[in-house]
Coordinates of C-alpha atoms and ligand atoms in Angstrom, one line a residue:
M1 CA -16.9 -0.2 -16.6
R2 CA -16.3 1.5 -20.1
R3 CA -13.8 -0.5 -22.1
L4 CA -12.4 -1.0 -25.5
V5 CA -10.6 -4.1 -26.2
A6 CA -7.4 -3.7 -28.3
M7 CA -9.3 -3.9 -31.5
V8 CA -6.5 -4.1 -33.9
G9 CA -5.9 -7.6 -34.3
A10 CA -2.6 -9.7 -34.5
A11 CA -0.1 -8.3 -36.7
A12 CA 0.1 -11.2 -39.0
L13 CA -2.5 -10.7 -41.4
A14 CA -2.7 -11.8 -44.7
L15 CA -2.2 -9.2 -47.2
S16 CA -4.6 -10.3 -50.1
L17 CA -8.3 -10.0 -50.3
A18 CA -8.7 -12.7 -52.6
A19 CA -10.7 -14.6 -50.2
C20 CA -12.9 -11.3 -50.0
G21 CA -16.1 -13.6 -50.6
S22 CA -17.9 -14.7 -53.4
N23 CA -20.7 -12.9 -51.8
S24 CA -18.9 -9.8 -52.2
G25 CA -20.5 -8.9 -55.5
T26 CA -19.3 -6.7 -58.3
A27 CA -18.5 -3.0 -57.7
K28 CA -21.5 -0.7 -58.7
G29 CA -22.7 2.5 -59.0
T30 CA -19.3 4.4 -58.9
E31 CA -19.6 8.0 -59.5
G32 CA -17.0 10.2 -61.0
A33 CA -13.2 9.3 -61.8
T34 CA -10.1 9.1 -60.2
G35 CA -9.0 12.0 -58.1
G36 CA -6.2 14.4 -58.7
G37 CA -5.6 18.1 -59.7
N38 CA -7.6 20.1 -57.4
S39 CA -10.5 17.5 -56.9
V40 CA -10.5 15.1 -54.2
G41 CA -11.7 11.5 -54.9
V42 CA -13.5 10.3 -52.0
V43 CA -14.8 6.3 -52.0
T44 CA -17.7 5.8 -49.4
W45 CA -20.6 3.4 -49.6
W46 CA -23.0 6.1 -48.9
S47 CA -24.6 6.1 -52.5
A48 CA -28.0 6.5 -52.3
G49 CA -31.2 7.4 -49.7
S50 CA -30.4 8.3 -46.1
E51 CA -26.8 7.4 -46.2
K52 CA -26.1 9.8 -49.3
Q53 CA -27.9 12.7 -47.5
G54 CA -25.4 12.5 -44.8
L55 CA -22.7 12.5 -47.2
D56 CA -24.2 15.5 -48.9
A57 CA -24.4 17.4 -45.7
L58 CA -20.9 16.7 -45.2
V59 CA -19.8 17.7 -48.7
K60 CA -22.0 21.1 -48.2
V61 CA -19.7 22.1 -45.2
F62 CA -16.7 20.7 -47.5
N63 CA -17.2 23.1 -50.1
E64 CA -17.8 25.7 -48.0
Q65 CA -14.5 25.3 -46.2
N66 CA -12.6 24.6 -49.5
P67 CA -13.9 26.4 -52.1
N68 CA -11.0 25.6 -54.4
I69 CA -11.5 22.2 -54.4
T70 CA -13.9 19.7 -55.8
F71 CA -15.4 17.0 -54.2
E72 CA -15.4 14.0 -56.6
N73 CA -18.2 11.5 -55.3
Q74 CA -16.5 7.9 -56.0
A75 CA -19.3 6.0 -53.9
V76 CA -19.9 2.5 -54.5
S77 CA -23.4 1.4 -53.6
G78 CA -23.7 -1.7 -51.2
G79 CA -24.5 -1.5 -47.4
S80 CA -21.6 -2.0 -44.9
G81 CA -19.3 -1.5 -47.9
S82 CA -20.2 -4.9 -49.4
N83 CA -18.9 -3.8 -52.7
A84 CA -16.8 -1.0 -52.0
K85 CA -14.2 -2.9 -50.1
Q86 CA -13.7 -5.3 -53.1
K87 CA -13.1 -2.9 -55.5
L88 CA -11.0 -1.0 -53.1
Q89 CA -8.7 -3.9 -52.4
T90 CA -8.4 -4.4 -56.2
D91 CA -7.7 -0.8 -56.8
L92 CA -5.0 -0.6 -53.7
A93 CA -3.3 -3.8 -55.1
A94 CA -2.8 -2.2 -58.2
K95 CA -1.3 0.9 -56.9
N96 CA -4.5 2.8 -58.1
P97 CA -5.7 4.5 -54.6
P98 CA -8.4 6.9 -54.2
D99 CA -7.4 10.0 -52.7
T100 CA -9.2 9.0 -49.4
Y101 CA -11.6 5.8 -48.4
Q102 CA -13.9 4.9 -46.0
A103 CA -13.4 2.2 -43.7
H104 CA -14.2 1.3 -39.9
A105 CA -11.7 2.4 -37.1
G106 CA -10.4 -1.0 -35.6
A107 CA -9.2 -4.0 -37.2
E108 CA -10.6 -3.7 -40.6
L109 CA -7.9 -1.7 -41.7
S110 CA -5.1 -4.0 -40.3
S111 CA -4.5 -5.8 -43.6
D112 CA -4.1 -2.3 -45.4
I113 CA -1.9 -1.0 -42.6
A114 CA 0.4 -4.2 -43.1
A115 CA 0.2 -3.9 -46.7
G116 CA 1.7 -0.2 -46.6
Y117 CA -1.3 1.0 -48.4
L118 CA -1.6 3.8 -45.9
E119 CA 0.4 6.9 -44.5
D120 CA 0.4 7.5 -41.0
V121 CA -1.6 10.9 -40.0
S122 CA -0.8 11.0 -36.4
G123 CA 1.0 14.4 -37.5
L124 CA -2.9 15.3 -38.8
Y125 CA -4.0 15.0 -35.1
D126 CA -1.5 17.1 -33.4
E127 CA -2.1 19.9 -36.6
F128 CA -6.0 19.7 -36.2
K129 CA -5.9 19.1 -32.5
L130 CA -8.0 16.0 -32.6
R131 CA -5.9 14.2 -29.6
E132 CA -8.0 16.4 -27.4
A133 CA -11.3 16.2 -29.3
F134 CA -11.5 12.3 -29.5
P135 CA -12.4 10.1 -26.6
K136 CA -9.6 8.1 -25.4
T137 CA -11.2 5.1 -26.0
L138 CA -11.7 5.9 -29.6
L139 CA -8.0 6.8 -30.0
D140 CA -7.0 3.9 -28.5
A141 CA -9.0 1.8 -31.1
L142 CA -7.3 3.9 -33.7
T143 CA -3.7 3.7 -32.6
V144 CA -1.5 1.0 -34.3
D145 CA 2.1 0.5 -32.6
G146 CA 1.9 4.7 -31.7
K147 CA 0.6 5.3 -35.3
I148 CA -2.9 6.4 -36.6
Y149 CA -4.1 5.7 -40.1
S150 CA -7.4 6.9 -40.2
V151 CA -9.9 9.8 -39.0
P152 CA -13.3 9.2 -37.8
S153 CA -16.3 11.1 -38.7
N154 CA -19.0 9.5 -36.5
I155 CA -19.8 6.5 -34.2
H156 CA -22.6 4.2 -34.6
R157 CA -24.3 2.0 -32.4
G158 CA -25.0 -1.7 -33.7
N159 CA -27.3 -3.5 -31.7
V160 CA -30.6 -1.6 -31.6
V161 CA -33.6 -3.5 -32.4
W162 CA -36.2 -1.2 -34.3
V163 CA -39.5 -1.9 -33.8
S164 CA -42.9 -1.5 -35.3
P165 CA -45.7 -0.4 -32.8
K166 CA -48.5 -1.5 -35.4
A167 CA -47.4 -5.2 -35.6
L168 CA -46.9 -5.4 -31.7
E169 CA -50.4 -4.1 -31.0
K170 CA -51.9 -7.2 -33.0
A171 CA -50.3 -9.3 -30.0
G172 CA -50.9 -6.8 -27.2
I173 CA -47.2 -6.5 -26.7
D174 CA -46.0 -2.8 -25.2
P175 CA -43.5 -1.3 -27.7
T176 CA -41.8 0.7 -25.4
K177 CA -40.9 -2.3 -23.0
A178 CA -37.7 -4.4 -24.1
P179 CA -37.6 -8.2 -23.2
A180 CA -35.3 -8.9 -20.4
D181 CA -33.5 -11.7 -22.4
I182 CA -33.3 -13.5 -26.0
D183 CA -35.8 -16.3 -24.5
A184 CA -37.9 -13.5 -23.5
W185 CA -37.9 -12.0 -27.0
I186 CA -38.5 -15.5 -28.4
A187 CA -41.4 -15.8 -26.5
D188 CA -43.0 -12.5 -27.8
M189 CA -42.2 -13.3 -31.4
D190 CA -44.1 -16.8 -30.9
K191 CA -47.1 -14.6 -29.6
L192 CA -46.8 -12.1 -32.6
K193 CA -46.8 -15.4 -35.2
A194 CA -50.0 -16.8 -33.5
A195 CA -51.3 -13.0 -33.9
G196 CA -51.0 -13.3 -37.2
V197 CA -47.7 -11.6 -37.9
A198 CA -46.1 -13.8 -40.4
H199 CA -42.3 -12.5 -40.0
P200 CA -42.1 -11.0 -36.4
L201 CA -38.3 -10.2 -37.3
T202 CA -36.8 -9.3 -40.6
V203 CA -33.1 -9.5 -42.0
G204 CA -31.6 -8.9 -45.0
S205 CA -28.0 -9.9 -46.9
D206 CA -25.1 -11.9 -45.0
W207 CA -23.7 -9.0 -43.1
T208 CA -27.0 -7.8 -41.4
Q209 CA -27.5 -11.6 -40.5
L210 CA -23.9 -11.2 -39.0
E211 CA -24.9 -8.0 -37.3
L212 CA -27.8 -10.0 -35.6
L213 CA -25.6 -12.6 -34.4
E214 CA -22.9 -10.7 -32.9
T215 CA -25.9 -9.0 -30.7
V216 CA -27.2 -12.4 -29.5
L217 CA -23.6 -13.4 -28.8
I218 CA -23.3 -10.3 -26.7
S219 CA -26.7 -11.5 -24.9
D220 CA -25.3 -15.0 -24.4
L221 CA -21.7 -14.5 -23.4
G222 CA -21.9 -10.9 -21.9
A223 CA -19.9 -8.5 -22.7
D224 CA -16.7 -10.1 -21.2
G225 CA -17.4 -13.2 -23.1
Y226 CA -17.9 -11.5 -26.3
L227 CA -14.8 -9.6 -26.0
G228 CA -12.9 -13.1 -25.1
L229 CA -13.8 -14.4 -28.5
L230 CA -11.5 -11.2 -29.8
D231 CA -8.4 -12.3 -27.7
G232 CA -8.9 -15.8 -27.3
K233 CA -10.2 -16.2 -23.7
T234 CA -13.5 -17.5 -25.2
S235 CA -13.4 -20.3 -27.3
W236 CA -15.9 -20.5 -30.0
E237 CA -16.3 -24.0 -29.5
S238 CA -17.7 -23.1 -26.0
E239 CA -21.2 -23.9 -24.9
G240 CA -22.2 -20.1 -24.4
V241 CA -21.6 -20.2 -28.0
T242 CA -23.4 -23.2 -29.0
K243 CA -26.3 -21.3 -26.7
A244 CA -26.1 -18.1 -28.9
L245 CA -26.1 -20.1 -32.1
N246 CA -29.1 -22.1 -31.0
H247 CA -30.8 -19.0 -30.4
F248 CA -29.7 -17.5 -33.8
S249 CA -31.2 -20.5 -35.2
K250 CA -34.7 -19.7 -33.6
L251 CA -34.7 -16.4 -34.5
M252 CA -33.8 -16.8 -38.0
S253 CA -36.8 -19.1 -38.1
F254 CA -39.1 -15.8 -37.5
T255 CA -37.5 -14.4 -40.3
D256 CA -38.6 -14.0 -44.4
P257 CA -36.1 -15.7 -46.7
G258 CA -37.2 -13.7 -49.5
L259 CA -35.2 -10.9 -48.2
Y260 CA -31.9 -12.9 -47.4
Q261 CA -30.4 -10.8 -50.5
E262 CA -31.6 -7.5 -49.9
D263 CA -29.6 -4.6 -48.4
W264 CA -30.7 -3.0 -45.0
E265 CA -33.1 -0.4 -46.0
P266 CA -35.5 -2.5 -47.9
A267 CA -35.1 -5.1 -45.4
M268 CA -36.7 -3.1 -42.9
K269 CA -38.9 -1.1 -45.1
S270 CA -42.1 -2.7 -43.3
I271 CA -41.0 -1.4 -39.9
I272 CA -39.9 2.2 -41.4
N273 CA -43.8 2.2 -42.8
N274 CA -45.1 0.1 -39.6
D275 CA -47.4 -1.3 -41.8
G276 CA -47.9 -4.2 -39.2
N277 CA -46.6 -6.9 -41.3
V278 CA -43.2 -7.2 -39.4
A279 CA -42.4 -6.5 -35.9
Y280 CA -38.6 -6.4 -35.3
N281 CA -35.2 -5.7 -37.1
V282 CA -31.9 -5.3 -35.4
M283 CA -29.7 -2.8 -36.9
G284 CA -27.2 0.1 -36.5
D285 CA -28.2 3.7 -35.9
W286 CA -28.1 4.6 -39.5
A287 CA -31.7 3.4 -39.4
P288 CA -33.2 6.6 -37.8
A289 CA -32.2 8.7 -40.9
A290 CA -34.3 6.2 -43.0
F291 CA -37.5 6.7 -40.5
D292 CA -36.4 10.4 -40.8
G293 CA -36.6 10.4 -44.6
A294 CA -40.2 8.7 -44.2
G295 CA -41.4 11.4 -41.9
K296 CA -41.5 8.8 -39.1
K297 CA -41.0 10.0 -35.3
W298 CA -39.1 7.9 -32.7
G299 CA -41.5 7.2 -30.0
Q300 CA -44.6 7.3 -31.8
D301 CA -44.2 5.6 -35.3
Y302 CA -41.1 3.6 -34.5
Y303 CA -39.3 2.3 -31.1
S304 CA -36.2 1.4 -30.2
W305 CA -34.0 -0.3 -27.4
P306 CA -31.1 -2.4 -27.3
V307 CA -31.3 -6.2 -28.2
P308 CA -32.7 -8.0 -25.2
G309 CA -29.5 -9.0 -23.0
N310 CA -27.6 -6.1 -24.4
Q311 CA -28.3 -3.4 -21.7
G312 CA -25.7 -1.7 -20.7
V313 CA -23.6 -2.7 -23.8
F314 CA -22.8 -0.3 -26.6
D315 CA -21.8 -2.4 -29.7
F316 CA -19.4 0.3 -31.5
L317 CA -18.5 1.1 -35.0
A318 CA -16.7 4.5 -36.4
D319 CA -16.3 5.4 -40.1
S320 CA -13.1 7.0 -40.6
F321 CA -11.3 7.9 -43.4
T322 CA -7.6 7.3 -44.9
L323 CA -4.8 8.9 -46.7
P324 CA -3.6 6.4 -48.8
V325 CA 0.2 6.0 -50.0
G326 CA 0.3 7.4 -53.5
A327 CA -2.9 9.3 -53.6
K328 CA -2.9 12.0 -56.1
N329 CA -4.0 14.8 -54.3
T330 CA -2.5 14.4 -50.8
E331 CA -3.2 18.4 -50.0
G332 CA -7.1 17.5 -50.7
T333 CA -7.2 14.5 -48.7
K334 CA -5.9 16.5 -46.0
A335 CA -8.6 18.8 -46.2
W336 CA -11.1 16.6 -46.4
L337 CA -9.8 15.0 -43.2
K338 CA -9.9 18.5 -41.7
T339 CA -13.6 19.1 -42.4
I340 CA -14.7 15.6 -41.5
S341 CA -13.1 16.0 -38.1
S342 CA -13.9 19.4 -37.6
P343 CA -16.9 20.3 -35.0
E344 CA -18.9 21.8 -38.1
G345 CA -18.2 18.9 -40.2
Q346 CA -19.1 16.4 -37.4
V347 CA -22.2 18.4 -36.6
A348 CA -23.7 18.8 -40.3
F349 CA -23.2 15.1 -41.1
N350 CA -24.2 13.3 -38.0
T351 CA -27.1 15.3 -37.2
V352 CA -28.4 13.7 -40.7
K353 CA -26.6 10.3 -40.5
G354 CA -28.2 9.0 -37.4
S355 CA -24.7 8.6 -35.8
I356 CA -23.1 10.5 -32.8
P357 CA -20.1 12.8 -33.5
A358 CA -16.7 11.0 -32.7
R359 CA -15.6 14.3 -31.1
S360 CA -16.5 14.4 -27.8
D361 CA -15.9 18.4 -26.9
L362 CA -19.2 19.7 -29.0
T363 CA -20.8 22.8 -27.0
P364 CA -24.4 22.5 -25.4
E365 CA -25.6 24.4 -28.7
Q366 CA -24.1 21.9 -30.7
I367 CA -25.7 19.1 -29.2
A368 CA -29.0 20.6 -29.0
K369 CA -29.0 20.2 -32.6
F370 CA -29.2 16.3 -32.4
S371 CA -32.3 14.3 -32.3
D372 CA -33.7 12.8 -28.8
Y373 CA -32.4 9.2 -30.1
Q374 CA -29.0 10.7 -30.9
Q375 CA -28.6 12.5 -27.4
D376 CA -29.5 9.2 -25.9
A377 CA -26.9 7.3 -27.7
M378 CA -24.4 9.9 -26.5
K379 CA -25.4 9.0 -23.3
S380 CA -24.9 5.2 -23.6
F381 CA -21.6 6.0 -25.2
S382 CA -20.5 7.8 -22.4
E383 CA -21.8 5.4 -19.4
D384 CA -22.0 1.5 -21.5
T385 CA -19.3 -1.1 -21.8
I386 CA -17.9 -0.5 -25.3
V387 CA -17.6 -3.5 -27.4
P388 CA -16.4 -3.4 -30.9
S389 CA -18.5 -4.9 -34.0
L390 CA -17.8 -8.1 -36.1
A391 CA -20.0 -6.9 -38.9
H392 CA -18.7 -3.6 -39.4
G393 CA -14.7 -4.0 -39.1
A394 CA -14.1 -2.7 -35.5
A395 CA -13.3 -6.1 -34.1
V396 CA -11.8 -8.5 -36.6
S397 CA -10.0 -8.1 -40.0
I398 CA -11.9 -8.1 -43.3
K399 CA -10.7 -11.7 -44.0
A400 CA -12.2 -12.7 -40.8
S401 CA -15.5 -10.7 -41.2
E402 CA -16.2 -12.1 -44.9
A403 CA -15.5 -15.7 -43.9
M404 CA -18.1 -15.4 -40.9
K405 CA -20.4 -14.0 -43.5
Q406 CA -20.0 -16.8 -45.6
A407 CA -20.5 -19.2 -42.6
I408 CA -23.8 -17.5 -42.0
S409 CA -25.2 -17.2 -45.7
K410 CA -24.5 -21.3 -45.9
F411 CA -26.5 -21.5 -42.6
T412 CA -29.1 -19.5 -43.2
S413 CA -29.8 -20.2 -47.0
S414 CA -29.9 -24.0 -45.8
G415 CA -32.7 -23.7 -43.2
A416 CA -30.6 -22.4 -40.6
T417 CA -30.7 -25.4 -38.4
D418 CA -27.0 -27.0 -38.6
V419 CA -25.7 -25.1 -35.7
A420 CA -22.8 -27.7 -35.2
S421 CA -21.3 -26.8 -38.5
L422 CA -21.9 -23.2 -38.3
Q423 CA -20.2 -23.0 -35.0
K424 CA -17.1 -24.9 -36.4
E425 CA -17.0 -22.5 -39.5
L426 CA -17.1 -19.5 -37.5
G427 CA -14.3 -20.6 -35.0
A428 CA -12.3 -21.2 -38.4
A429 CA -13.1 -17.9 -39.8
A430 CA -12.1 -16.1 -36.8
K431 CA -8.3 -17.3 -37.0
N432 CA -8.4 -15.2 -40.3
Ligands
LIG501 C1 -21.7 0.3 -41.7 C2 -21.1 2.2 -41.9 C3 -22.6 3.0 -41.8 C4 -23.4 2.5 -42.3 C5 -23.8 1.1 -42.7 C6 -24.8 0.6 -43.9 O1 -20.6 -0.3 -42.1 O2 -20.4 1.8 -40.8 O3 -22.0 4.3 -41.7 O4 -23.0 3.0 -43.8 O5 -22.8 0.4 -42.8 O6 -24.5 0.9 -44.9

């Protein structure tokens, strides 16, 4: 059964992001100035590498469709918006919004909506005929009290293991076959270690660790149990969560702490290079774009499967764009929202970015432009149980995910063994 929980959390959300987190870092890499005039200032975190290539492909279509509007790149580097979100909160609170900004569809926008930072764009859904173009599950996730505050450009899957065949060869493990569950996966990591692979698994900074953890929660609680964490039906104090955190602790013992401050791409470099030093990395499917950039082929130089125990579950997130109250060039923003939601924009962007289109009405010719991996992901999205990502804002407020990241950082940087404290802190974080 396909299901998506009501992704927008409780209405009573704290408005300030003062608790955005000490590890949110300083905004850096901002390009361009504020929007205005006939230019449209667009904040994303797609500032470099494969992610920038996706943005560039989208901007090309925007320029073709809008020869009189100049795209102003206001990207802020840092995977998952780790720096962009903090800068945005400062700018929004100071009534200095960009013309549009990237956010995840779902609970992540709830505090911005409650603070009155965003215009209702449901009129554009009628104007651009988007209600017929997007799947109902996505529209439900975007709708808050009958209104919609952002327009999605894509859908990513978060619960994917990227596999280096060269490392697995060392232990005689078949890279095409996913272990049945986390215990079987851990057994394979033990074999890999014994065969001389020093770090069978890699993770990078806090948000990549939270992404790994959410997939372990899905495995150990099942999709329903995981969804229960979001609507209160599953307690963070439960035995199922303890089991998942013990698994997480064990998984972290296979990782290299030297990578804990790295962004996702450097943290999975060994897998991209298939150098045999690292076997697995759990990452969203923006990863294929990085493999493509390195000239690597899926099913040959790398493999992927859902995280063990996540079969039939699609851990979902969708990048979407907003119309902030007080944006200087609202017409430019509307033109941007039109391009990113148009079939041309979605094909150009997603074929490069690795994600699947948010539109479900593309023609067979348009779908044929997508990679084998992406066509497989489209099939999964249409068949699987859909659950929202914690690390990427679909499932919980920014405050909650920031507090979860802090709890995880504390846990992993102190040896990843104090499961009881982690469990308590995650439960408290989820209350935000
Ligand atoms: C996610 C975003 C993806 C990708 C990823 C890594 O939050 O939705 O599109 O950018 O971060 O930076």
